[in-house]
Coordinates of C-alpha atoms in Angstrom, one line a residue:
M1 CA -0.1 0.2 -0.1
S2 CA 1.5 3.3 -0.7
Y3 CA 0.6 6.9 0.9
T4 CA 1.3 10.1 -0.1
L5 CA 3.6 12.4 1.8
F6 CA 1.0 14.0 3.3
Q7 CA -0.4 10.9 4.7
S8 CA 3.1 9.6 5.9
L9 CA 3.0 12.4 8.2
T10 CA -0.5 12.3 9.6
H11 CA -1.6 8.7 9.4
L12 CA -3.1 7.7 12.4
E13 CA -3.4 3.9 13.3
N14 CA -6.2 4.3 16.2
Q15 CA -9.8 5.4 15.4
V16 CA -10.7 9.3 15.4
F17 CA -13.3 10.2 18.2
P18 CA -15.2 13.3 17.9
A19 CA -13.0 14.6 20.6
T20 CA -10.0 14.6 18.7
E21 CA -11.6 15.4 15.0
S22 CA -10.5 19.1 15.5
I23 CA -6.7 18.2 16.3
R24 CA -6.9 15.8 13.4
Q25 CA -7.8 18.4 11.0
L26 CA -5.0 21.1 12.5
I27 CA -2.6 18.3 12.0
E28 CA -3.7 18.0 8.3
T29 CA -3.5 21.6 8.0
I30 CA -0.3 22.0 9.2
A31 CA 1.3 18.8 7.3
R32 CA -0.1 20.6 3.9
D33 CA 2.1 23.7 4.6
V34 CA 5.0 22.1 5.9
V35 CA 5.7 19.6 3.2
R36 CA 6.3 23.0 0.8
F37 CA 8.5 24.3 3.5
R38 CA 12.2 25.4 2.0
R39 CA 13.9 25.9 4.9
N40 CA 13.4 24.3 9.0
T41 CA 12.1 21.5 7.1
Q42 CA 13.7 18.8 9.4
I43 CA 12.4 20.0 12.6
S44 CA 8.9 20.7 11.2
Y45 CA 8.6 17.3 9.9
H46 CA 9.4 16.0 13.6
F47 CA 6.9 18.6 14.8
V48 CA 3.9 16.8 12.6
A49 CA 4.7 13.6 12.8
T50 CA 5.0 13.6 16.6
A51 CA 1.5 15.3 17.0
T52 CA 0.6 13.0 15.1
S53 CA 1.8 10.2 17.5
V54 CA 0.2 11.9 20.9
C55 CA -2.9 12.5 19.0
D56 CA -3.1 8.4 18.3
E57 CA -2.3 7.7 21.6
I58 CA -5.1 9.9 23.1
N59 CA -7.5 8.2 21.0
A60 CA -6.2 5.0 22.1
L61 CA -7.0 6.4 25.6
I62 CA -10.8 7.1 24.7
R63 CA -11.1 4.0 23.3
K64 CA -9.7 2.3 26.6
V65 CA -12.2 4.3 28.1
D66 CA -14.8 3.1 26.3
E67 CA -13.9 -0.7 26.4
N68 CA -12.8 -0.8 30.0
D69 CA -14.3 1.8 32.0
D70 CA -10.6 3.3 32.7
W71 CA -10.6 6.3 34.8
D72 CA -6.7 6.5 34.8
S73 CA -7.0 6.7 31.1
Y74 CA -10.1 9.6 31.2
D75 CA -7.6 11.9 33.3
K76 CA -4.6 11.3 30.8
F77 CA -6.4 11.8 27.6
T78 CA -8.7 14.7 29.0
E79 CA -5.4 16.2 30.2
A80 CA -3.8 16.3 27.0
I81 CA -6.6 16.7 24.5
D82 CA -6.9 20.9 25.3
L83 CA -3.1 21.0 25.4
L84 CA -2.3 19.4 22.2
E85 CA -4.8 21.6 20.8
E86 CA -3.8 24.6 22.2
L87 CA 0.0 23.7 20.9
L88 CA -1.1 23.1 17.3
L89 CA -3.1 26.6 17.3
N90 CA -0.1 28.5 18.5
S91 CA 1.9 27.1 15.9
T92 CA -0.2 28.1 12.9
E93 CA 1.0 31.4 12.5
T94 CA 4.4 30.7 12.6
I95 CA 3.7 27.8 10.2
Q96 CA 1.7 30.0 7.5
D97 CA 4.2 32.1 7.9
E98 CA 7.1 30.3 7.2
V99 CA 5.6 28.4 4.6
Q100 CA 5.6 31.7 2.5
R101 CA 9.4 32.5 3.3
H102 CA 13.0 31.8 1.6
F103 CA 15.7 34.2 1.6
G104 CA 15.0 36.9 -1.1
G105 CA 13.0 39.1 -2.9
H106 CA 12.9 42.2 -0.3
K107 CA 13.1 46.0 -1.7
D108 CA 15.4 47.4 0.7
I109 CA 18.6 46.4 3.2
D110 CA 15.8 46.5 6.1
G111 CA 13.5 44.0 4.3
Y112 CA 16.7 41.9 4.5
I113 CA 17.4 42.5 8.1
A114 CA 13.9 41.9 9.0
S115 CA 13.7 38.8 7.0
A116 CA 16.7 37.5 9.0
T117 CA 15.3 38.3 11.9
N118 CA 12.0 36.5 11.0
W119 CA 13.9 33.3 10.3
A120 CA 16.0 33.3 13.3
V121 CA 12.6 33.8 15.2
N122 CA 10.7 31.2 13.0
R123 CA 13.4 28.6 13.4
K124 CA 13.3 29.5 17.3
M125 CA 9.3 29.0 17.4
L126 CA 9.6 25.7 15.4
R127 CA 12.2 24.1 17.6
E128 CA 10.2 25.5 20.8
F129 CA 7.0 23.9 19.4
L130 CA 8.6 20.6 18.9
K131 CA 10.6 20.7 22.4
S132 CA 6.9 21.7 24.1
F133 CA 5.6 17.8 23.7
R134 CA 8.1 16.8 26.2
A135 CA 7.9 20.5 28.3
R136 CA 4.3 19.3 29.6
P137 CA 4.0 15.6 31.2
E138 CA 0.6 15.5 30.4
I139 CA 1.8 15.3 26.5
G140 CA 4.9 13.9 27.1
D141 CA 4.1 10.9 29.2
L142 CA 2.0 9.6 26.1
L143 CA 4.9 9.2 23.9
L144 CA 6.9 6.3 23.6
M145 CA 10.5 8.0 22.7
V146 CA 13.2 6.1 21.7
D147 CA 16.5 6.5 23.6
D148 CA 17.8 8.5 20.9
E149 CA 15.5 10.5 20.0
E150 CA 16.3 13.7 21.5
T151 CA 19.7 13.2 19.5
E152 CA 17.8 12.6 16.4
I153 CA 15.7 15.6 17.0
I154 CA 19.3 17.7 17.5
E155 CA 20.5 16.3 14.0
A156 CA 17.5 17.2 12.3
G157 CA 18.0 21.0 13.6
K158 CA 21.6 21.2 12.7
H159 CA 20.4 19.6 9.2
D160 CA 17.8 22.4 8.6
D161 CA 21.3 24.9 9.6
A162 CA 23.3 23.4 7.1
S163 CA 21.3 22.7 4.2
L164 CA 20.1 26.5 4.3
L165 CA 23.7 27.6 4.8
L166 CA 24.9 25.8 2.2
E167 CA 22.1 27.1 -0.4
L168 CA 22.8 30.6 0.6
H169 CA 26.8 29.8 0.0
Q170 CA 26.1 28.4 -3.8
A171 CA 23.3 31.7 -4.6
I172 CA 26.0 34.2 -3.6
K173 CA 28.9 32.1 -5.4
G174 CA 26.4 32.1 -8.6
H175 CA 25.0 35.7 -8.3
T176 CA 25.5 38.1 -10.9
F177 CA 26.6 41.0 -9.0
R178 CA 30.2 39.1 -8.5
Q179 CA 30.5 39.9 -12.2
R180 CA 29.3 44.0 -12.1
A181 CA 31.0 44.8 -9.0
E182 CA 34.2 46.8 -9.3
G183 CA 37.3 47.9 -7.7
S184 CA 38.5 45.4 -4.7
V185 CA 35.0 44.3 -4.0
P186 CA 34.9 40.7 -6.4
Q187 CA 37.9 39.7 -4.5
L188 CA 36.3 40.3 -0.9
I189 CA 33.1 38.9 -2.2
E190 CA 35.1 36.0 -3.0
S191 CA 36.8 36.2 0.2
V192 CA 33.3 36.3 2.1
N193 CA 31.9 33.3 0.1
D194 CA 35.1 31.5 1.2
R195 CA 34.7 31.9 4.8
L196 CA 30.9 30.7 4.2
A197 CA 32.4 27.4 2.6
D198 CA 34.6 27.4 5.7
L199 CA 31.7 27.7 8.3
Y200 CA 29.8 25.5 6.4
A201 CA 32.1 22.6 6.7
L202 CA 32.2 23.4 10.3
A203 CA 28.5 23.0 10.4
Q204 CA 29.1 19.6 8.4
A205 CA 31.4 18.6 11.0
E206 CA 28.9 19.4 13.7
V207 CA 31.3 22.0 15.7
L208 CA 29.5 25.0 14.6
D209 CA 27.4 25.9 17.8
D210 CA 23.8 27.1 17.6
V211 CA 24.3 30.7 18.7
L212 CA 27.1 30.9 16.0
A213 CA 25.0 29.1 13.6
I214 CA 22.2 31.4 13.6
F215 CA 24.8 34.3 13.0
T216 CA 25.9 32.9 10.1
I217 CA 23.1 32.6 8.5
Q218 CA 21.6 35.8 9.0
T219 CA 25.0 37.4 7.7
A220 CA 24.7 34.9 4.9
M221 CA 21.2 36.1 4.2
L222 CA 22.2 40.0 4.6
V223 CA 25.4 39.5 1.9
F224 CA 22.9 37.6 -0.7
G225 CA 20.7 40.8 0.1
I226 CA 23.4 43.3 -0.3
M227 CA 24.2 41.7 -3.8
D228 CA 20.2 42.2 -4.7
I229 CA 19.5 45.4 -4.1
S230 CA 23.0 46.3 -5.4
M231 CA 21.8 44.9 -9.0
D232 CA 17.9 46.2 -8.4
P233 CA 17.1 49.4 -10.7
R234 CA 14.3 50.2 -8.3
A235 CA 16.1 50.5 -5.2
D236 CA 17.2 53.7 -3.9
K237 CA 20.5 55.1 -5.0
N238 CA 22.0 56.1 -2.1
S239 CA 21.8 52.8 -0.7
T240 CA 23.0 50.9 -4.0
H241 CA 26.0 53.0 -4.0
H242 CA 26.5 52.8 -0.3
L243 CA 26.4 48.9 -0.4
K244 CA 28.5 48.5 -3.4
L245 CA 31.4 50.2 -1.6
G246 CA 34.3 47.9 -0.4
H247 CA 34.0 48.9 3.2
V248 CA 30.5 46.7 3.7
W249 CA 32.3 43.8 2.4
V250 CA 35.2 44.1 4.6
E251 CA 32.8 44.3 7.6
A252 CA 31.1 41.3 6.6
H253 CA 34.2 39.6 6.1
S254 CA 35.7 40.3 8.9
L255 CA 32.6 39.5 10.8
L256 CA 32.7 35.9 9.0
V257 CA 36.2 35.3 10.1
N258 CA 35.4 36.0 13.7
F259 CA 32.9 33.6 13.5
C260 CA 35.4 30.6 12.1
D261 CA 38.1 32.2 14.9
I262 CA 35.6 31.8 17.5
T263 CA 34.6 28.3 16.6
E264 CA 38.3 27.0 16.2
G265 CA 39.3 28.6 19.8
R266 CA 41.1 31.8 18.5
S267 CA 38.9 34.2 19.4
D268 CA 36.6 35.4 22.3
R269 CA 32.8 35.0 21.8
S270 CA 31.7 38.1 24.3
E271 CA 31.5 40.4 21.8
I272 CA 29.4 38.3 18.9
N273 CA 26.0 40.2 19.6
K274 CA 27.9 43.7 19.5
K275 CA 29.7 42.6 15.9
Y276 CA 26.7 41.6 14.4
D277 CA 24.7 44.5 15.5
D278 CA 28.1 47.2 14.6
F279 CA 27.6 45.1 10.9
L280 CA 23.8 46.4 11.1
N281 CA 24.9 49.9 11.6
V282 CA 27.1 49.9 8.9
L283 CA 24.4 48.6 6.5
R284 CA 21.8 51.1 7.7
T285 CA 24.2 53.9 8.6
I286 CA 21.8 54.9 11.3
P287 CA 23.7 56.6 14.2
D288 CA 23.9 55.0 17.6
A289 CA 21.2 56.1 19.5
P290 CA 19.6 55.2 22.9
L291 CA 15.7 54.1 22.8
P292 CA 13.3 54.0 25.6
V293 CA 13.8 51.3 28.3
A294 CA 10.0 50.8 27.5
Y295 CA 10.4 50.4 24.1
T296 CA 13.0 47.0 24.5
Q297 CA 10.3 45.5 27.1
L298 CA 7.2 45.5 24.5
M299 CA 8.6 42.7 22.9
K300 CA 8.9 40.8 26.1
Q301 CA 4.8 41.2 26.2
V302 CA 3.7 39.0 23.3
G303 CA 4.6 35.9 24.6
K304 CA 2.3 36.4 27.5
I305 CA -0.5 37.5 25.6
R306 CA -3.2 34.9 24.1
Q307 CA -6.1 35.1 21.9
P308 CA -8.5 37.3 21.4
Y309 CA -5.7 40.3 21.8
H310 CA -2.4 38.5 20.0
A311 CA -2.9 40.5 16.7
Q312 CA -4.0 43.7 18.1
A313 CA -0.8 43.5 20.4
L314 CA 1.1 43.1 17.2
A315 CA -0.3 45.7 15.6
L316 CA 0.1 48.2 18.5
I317 CA 4.1 46.8 18.6
S318 CA 4.4 47.5 15.1
L319 CA 3.5 50.9 15.5
C320 CA 6.0 51.5 17.9
R321 CA 8.4 49.6 16.1
F322 CA 7.6 52.3 13.2
L323 CA 8.1 55.5 15.4
A324 CA 11.1 54.3 17.0
R325 CA 12.7 53.2 13.5
H326 CA 11.8 56.9 12.4
Y327 CA 13.5 58.3 15.5
E328 CA 16.7 56.2 15.2
D329 CA 16.6 57.8 11.4
L330 CA 16.6 61.5 13.3
T331 CA 19.8 63.0 12.8
K332 CA 21.9 64.0 16.1
E333 CA 20.6 67.2 16.1
Q334 CA 17.3 66.2 16.1
R335 CA 17.6 63.6 18.6
T336 CA 16.8 65.4 21.6
A337 CA 14.5 65.3 24.7
T338 CA 11.8 66.9 22.8
N339 CA 11.7 64.0 20.6
V340 CA 12.3 61.3 23.1
E341 CA 9.9 62.0 25.4
P342 CA 6.7 61.7 22.8
L343 CA 7.9 58.3 21.9
E344 CA 8.5 57.2 25.4
D345 CA 5.2 58.2 26.9
T346 CA 3.8 56.4 23.8
C347 CA 5.7 53.6 24.7
K348 CA 4.7 53.3 28.3
E349 CA 1.3 53.7 27.4
T350 CA 1.4 50.8 25.3
L351 CA 3.1 48.4 27.5
A352 CA 0.6 49.3 30.2
A353 CA -2.2 48.2 27.8
L354 CA -0.1 45.1 26.8
Q355 CA 0.1 44.0 30.4
I356 CA -3.5 44.6 31.2
A357 CA -4.4 42.5 28.2
A358 CA -2.1 39.9 29.2
A359 CA -3.2 39.8 32.9
S360 CA -7.2 39.8 31.6
V361 CA -6.6 36.9 29.2
S362 CA -5.1 34.7 32.2
T363 CA -8.5 35.1 33.9
L364 CA -10.9 34.4 30.8
R365 CA -13.3 31.2 30.9
S366 CA -14.0 31.8 27.4
F367 CA -13.6 34.2 24.2
E368 CA -16.9 35.8 24.3
M369 CA -16.4 39.2 22.9
N370 CA -19.4 40.4 25.9
M371 CA -17.2 39.7 29.1
P372 CA -15.9 42.8 31.4
E373 CA -12.6 41.7 31.0
H374 CA -13.0 42.9 27.0
A375 CA -13.9 45.9 27.7
R376 CA -11.2 47.2 30.0
V377 CA -8.6 45.7 27.4
D378 CA -10.2 47.4 24.7
N379 CA -10.1 51.0 26.7
A380 CA -6.7 50.3 27.2
F381 CA -5.7 49.7 23.6
T382 CA -7.9 52.7 22.6
V383 CA -5.8 55.0 24.9
A384 CA -2.6 53.5 23.5
R385 CA -3.6 54.0 19.9
T386 CA -4.3 57.6 20.8
K387 CA -0.8 58.3 22.6
I388 CA 0.7 56.5 19.5
Q389 CA -1.5 59.1 17.0
D390 CA -0.2 61.7 18.9
C391 CA 3.3 60.6 18.6
F392 CA 2.9 60.3 14.7
I393 CA 1.3 63.8 14.6
H394 CA 4.5 65.1 16.6
F395 CA 7.2 63.6 14.0
G396 CA 5.4 64.7 11.4
L397 CA 4.2 61.4 10.0
V398 CA 0.1 61.9 9.1
S399 CA 0.5 61.0 5.8
H400 CA 1.2 57.5 7.3
W401 CA -1.2 57.3 10.2
D402 CA -4.4 56.2 7.7
R403 CA -2.4 53.0 6.6
Y404 CA -1.2 52.1 10.1
E405 CA -4.9 52.5 11.7
R406 CA -6.1 50.2 9.1
I407 CA -3.7 47.5 10.0
F408 CA -4.8 48.0 13.7
Q409 CA -8.4 47.6 12.5
Q410 CA -7.9 44.6 10.8
A411 CA -6.1 43.8 13.6
V412 CA -9.3 43.9 15.8
E413 CA -11.2 41.9 13.1
K414 CA -8.7 39.2 13.2
D415 CA -8.8 38.8 17.1
R416 CA -12.7 38.6 17.0
S417 CA -12.7 36.1 14.2
R418 CA -10.3 34.0 16.3
T419 CA -12.8 33.8 19.0
A420 CA -13.9 30.4 16.7
Q421 CA -10.1 30.2 15.9
L422 CA -10.8 26.1 14.7
G423 CA -13.3 27.4 12.4
E424 CA -11.3 30.2 11.0
I425 CA -8.4 28.3 10.8
L426 CA -9.9 25.7 8.7
R427 CA -12.2 27.8 6.5
A428 CA -8.9 29.7 5.4
R429 CA -7.1 26.4 3.9
P430 CA -8.3 24.3 1.0
S431 CA -11.2 22.1 1.2
R432 CA -9.8 18.8 0.0
T433 CA -10.3 15.1 1.8
L434 CA -7.8 12.4 2.1
D435 CA -10.0 10.4 -0.5
D436 CA -9.5 13.2 -3.3
T437 CA -6.5 11.9 -5.2
S438 CA -7.2 13.5 -8.4
N439 CA -4.2 15.7 -8.3
L440 CA -1.8 13.5 -7.5
V441 CA 1.4 12.3 -9.0
R442 CA 2.8 9.1 -8.9
V443 CA 6.3 9.1 -7.7
N444 CA 8.4 5.5 -8.1
V445 CA 11.8 6.1 -6.2
K446 CA 14.6 3.3 -6.7
V447 CA 17.1 4.0 -3.7
C448 CA 20.6 2.4 -5.2
D449 CA 23.6 1.9 -2.8
R450 CA 26.9 4.4 -4.6
S451 CA 25.7 4.4 -8.0
P452 CA 22.5 3.7 -10.3
A453 CA 23.8 0.6 -11.0
G454 CA 24.7 -0.4 -7.5
D455 CA 22.8 -2.8 -5.1
V456 CA 19.0 -1.7 -5.2
I457 CA 18.1 -1.2 -1.2
R458 CA 14.4 -0.1 -1.8
D459 CA 12.1 0.3 -4.1
F460 CA 9.4 3.1 -3.0
S461 CA 6.0 4.0 -4.8
L462 CA 4.3 7.1 -3.4
R463 CA 1.4 9.3 -4.5
V464 CA 2.4 12.9 -3.8
E465 CA 0.7 16.6 -4.3
P466 CA 2.6 18.1 -7.4
E467 CA 3.9 20.9 -5.1
T468 CA 5.8 18.7 -2.7
R469 CA 9.6 19.1 -2.9
L470 CA 12.4 16.8 -2.9
R471 CA 13.6 17.2 0.3
A472 CA 10.4 16.1 1.7
L473 CA 10.7 12.8 -0.2
R474 CA 14.0 12.5 0.8
W475 CA 12.8 12.8 4.5
H476 CA 9.8 10.5 3.8
I477 CA 12.4 7.8 2.8
S478 CA 15.1 8.1 5.6
K479 CA 12.2 7.5 8.2
A480 CA 11.6 4.6 6.2
L481 CA 14.7 3.0 5.6
G482 CA 15.5 3.3 9.3
P483 CA 18.6 5.1 11.8
Q484 CA 21.3 3.1 10.2
V485 CA 20.9 4.6 6.6
S486 CA 18.6 7.6 7.4
A487 CA 22.3 9.9 7.6
R488 CA 23.3 8.7 4.3
V489 CA 20.0 9.5 2.8
L490 CA 19.7 13.2 4.4
R491 CA 23.6 14.1 4.0
D492 CA 24.8 11.8 1.2
S493 CA 22.2 11.0 -1.6
T494 CA 21.9 12.7 -4.8
F495 CA 17.9 12.3 -7.0
L496 CA 18.4 11.5 -10.2
M497 CA 15.3 11.8 -12.5
T498 CA 14.9 8.9 -15.7
K499 CA 14.6 11.1 -18.7
R500 CA 12.9 8.9 -21.5
E501 CA 15.2 8.7 -25.1
D502 CA 14.0 8.2 -28.7
S503 CA 17.8 6.6 -29.4
Q504 CA 18.7 3.2 -28.9
E505 CA 21.1 4.0 -26.4
G506 CA 18.2 3.8 -23.6
D507 CA 17.2 6.1 -21.1
S508 CA 19.7 8.7 -19.1
L509 CA 19.3 9.9 -15.9
V510 CA 19.7 13.6 -14.9
P511 CA 20.4 15.2 -11.1
C512 CA 17.5 17.1 -9.5
R513 CA 18.1 19.5 -6.6
V514 CA 16.3 18.8 -3.6
H515 CA 14.8 22.1 -3.2
M516 CA 12.7 21.3 -6.2
A517 CA 9.2 20.2 -6.6
I518 CA 7.3 17.2 -8.3
E519 CA 5.8 19.8 -10.6
D520 CA 9.0 21.2 -11.4
I521 CA 10.3 17.9 -12.8
T522 CA 7.5 16.6 -14.8
R523 CA 3.9 17.5 -15.7
A524 CA 3.1 13.4 -16.2
E525 CA 1.1 11.8 -14.2
V526 CA 4.2 9.0 -13.3
C527 CA 7.7 10.5 -12.3
E528 CA 10.5 7.6 -12.2
L529 CA 13.4 8.8 -10.1
V530 CA 16.6 7.1 -8.4
L531 CA 18.1 8.2 -5.3
V532 CA 21.8 7.3 -5.0
L533 CA 23.3 6.9 -1.9
A534 CA 27.0 7.9 -1.7

């Protein structure tokens, strides 16, 4: 029997009961996004697979209650079911964001900086979602985990980082800006990419620690962004001129050399954050300036706020961030107490509103919008928004206010609709059942040892959606072949596609990159592939 890759992640052995129907649908919704990821893939596959295992165990406990009148099983599944549903709900925003992400296409350096930060945040969130299964005993105790699963998860995270770093290294190596750059910049680009190659080798050898991996990949994203912006005719000319200058590339090279030196014990890591921040300042050319203390506290409140205020909290913070960035862009002569105080008052009022929201949500028994707690929070948000508007007026940003006000109103509507979160999330997804196989492609994969003519380890016949990427296919095969072969599949394997030839010489094999989707390879109903293990 063959399964789609989607089914391999979401297949439940036990009967699904009404109490877990919403969980099953959430898992399926999440899995459809996860198989399309272009980064953070291994961790995300583990997350879906683990959620499926927990759901399966809950169903087994429900059946045990039905058959054996077992109160112990009743206590276990009733404690676990809400926590699992909440965990899946909390993950959807990050997962729906991550499916759209890669590392290019932004119009300015701030966009690339934000994108690099977004990657690090999503990376952290996805790993925390996976770890949270074990953090709560109500869920963790249901998992029958093998001894080396924690090691397997760590390896999955390292694989995700190394894969993205390699992809960035190759993208930078093949970028057309290298042929257009002038003066010493082409040589500096070569040196920068050599250091990225060194850091990739350290990542492959598993000696590049988590902190350095994050900084290395963020720096690589920014280097790629510098090249992209420099080639974009729509980019600001002053910014383009600045990014083409040699000192920007000298700073990038110096930062990567420092990462190598830290890993190999030749340098102290105490300044790593400062050096990275200094590099961002070089890119932005923004004068160093203090921001209100309350501003840095805003981000710490978001993790404490649940629905139905999450989107509004993010909207308020985005308004404050816009104002803070505007303040940072002011000249030294303009950065006086006259301009600091309105921003400080705004941040304090916003912080107070977020704290009220966090305290109110913790006491709610339901998400009914007519509860007294909602009126108190709505009033606090209104006061904060009025203070923010006053700050926009102070800085002469009135022309921007209408757009941000619309963003906030959209957040209000989003939060209101989230009072029925399950319905809202599922309605937003394509309606398709497991029985709908009309769009699937049959993929036949022959796994061979060392060469296409080598020993056949195993044949696979899978039904997959056209958008499924080869790296998802590779992950499925690695899991099916077991831990002894898994590492070879993930690290040292190559996909080859059978290409039919009209000549008498027979068919030929064409290499395929793992980031390619099935629809990129063939439009036929059947796809023949060979996976060669080195």
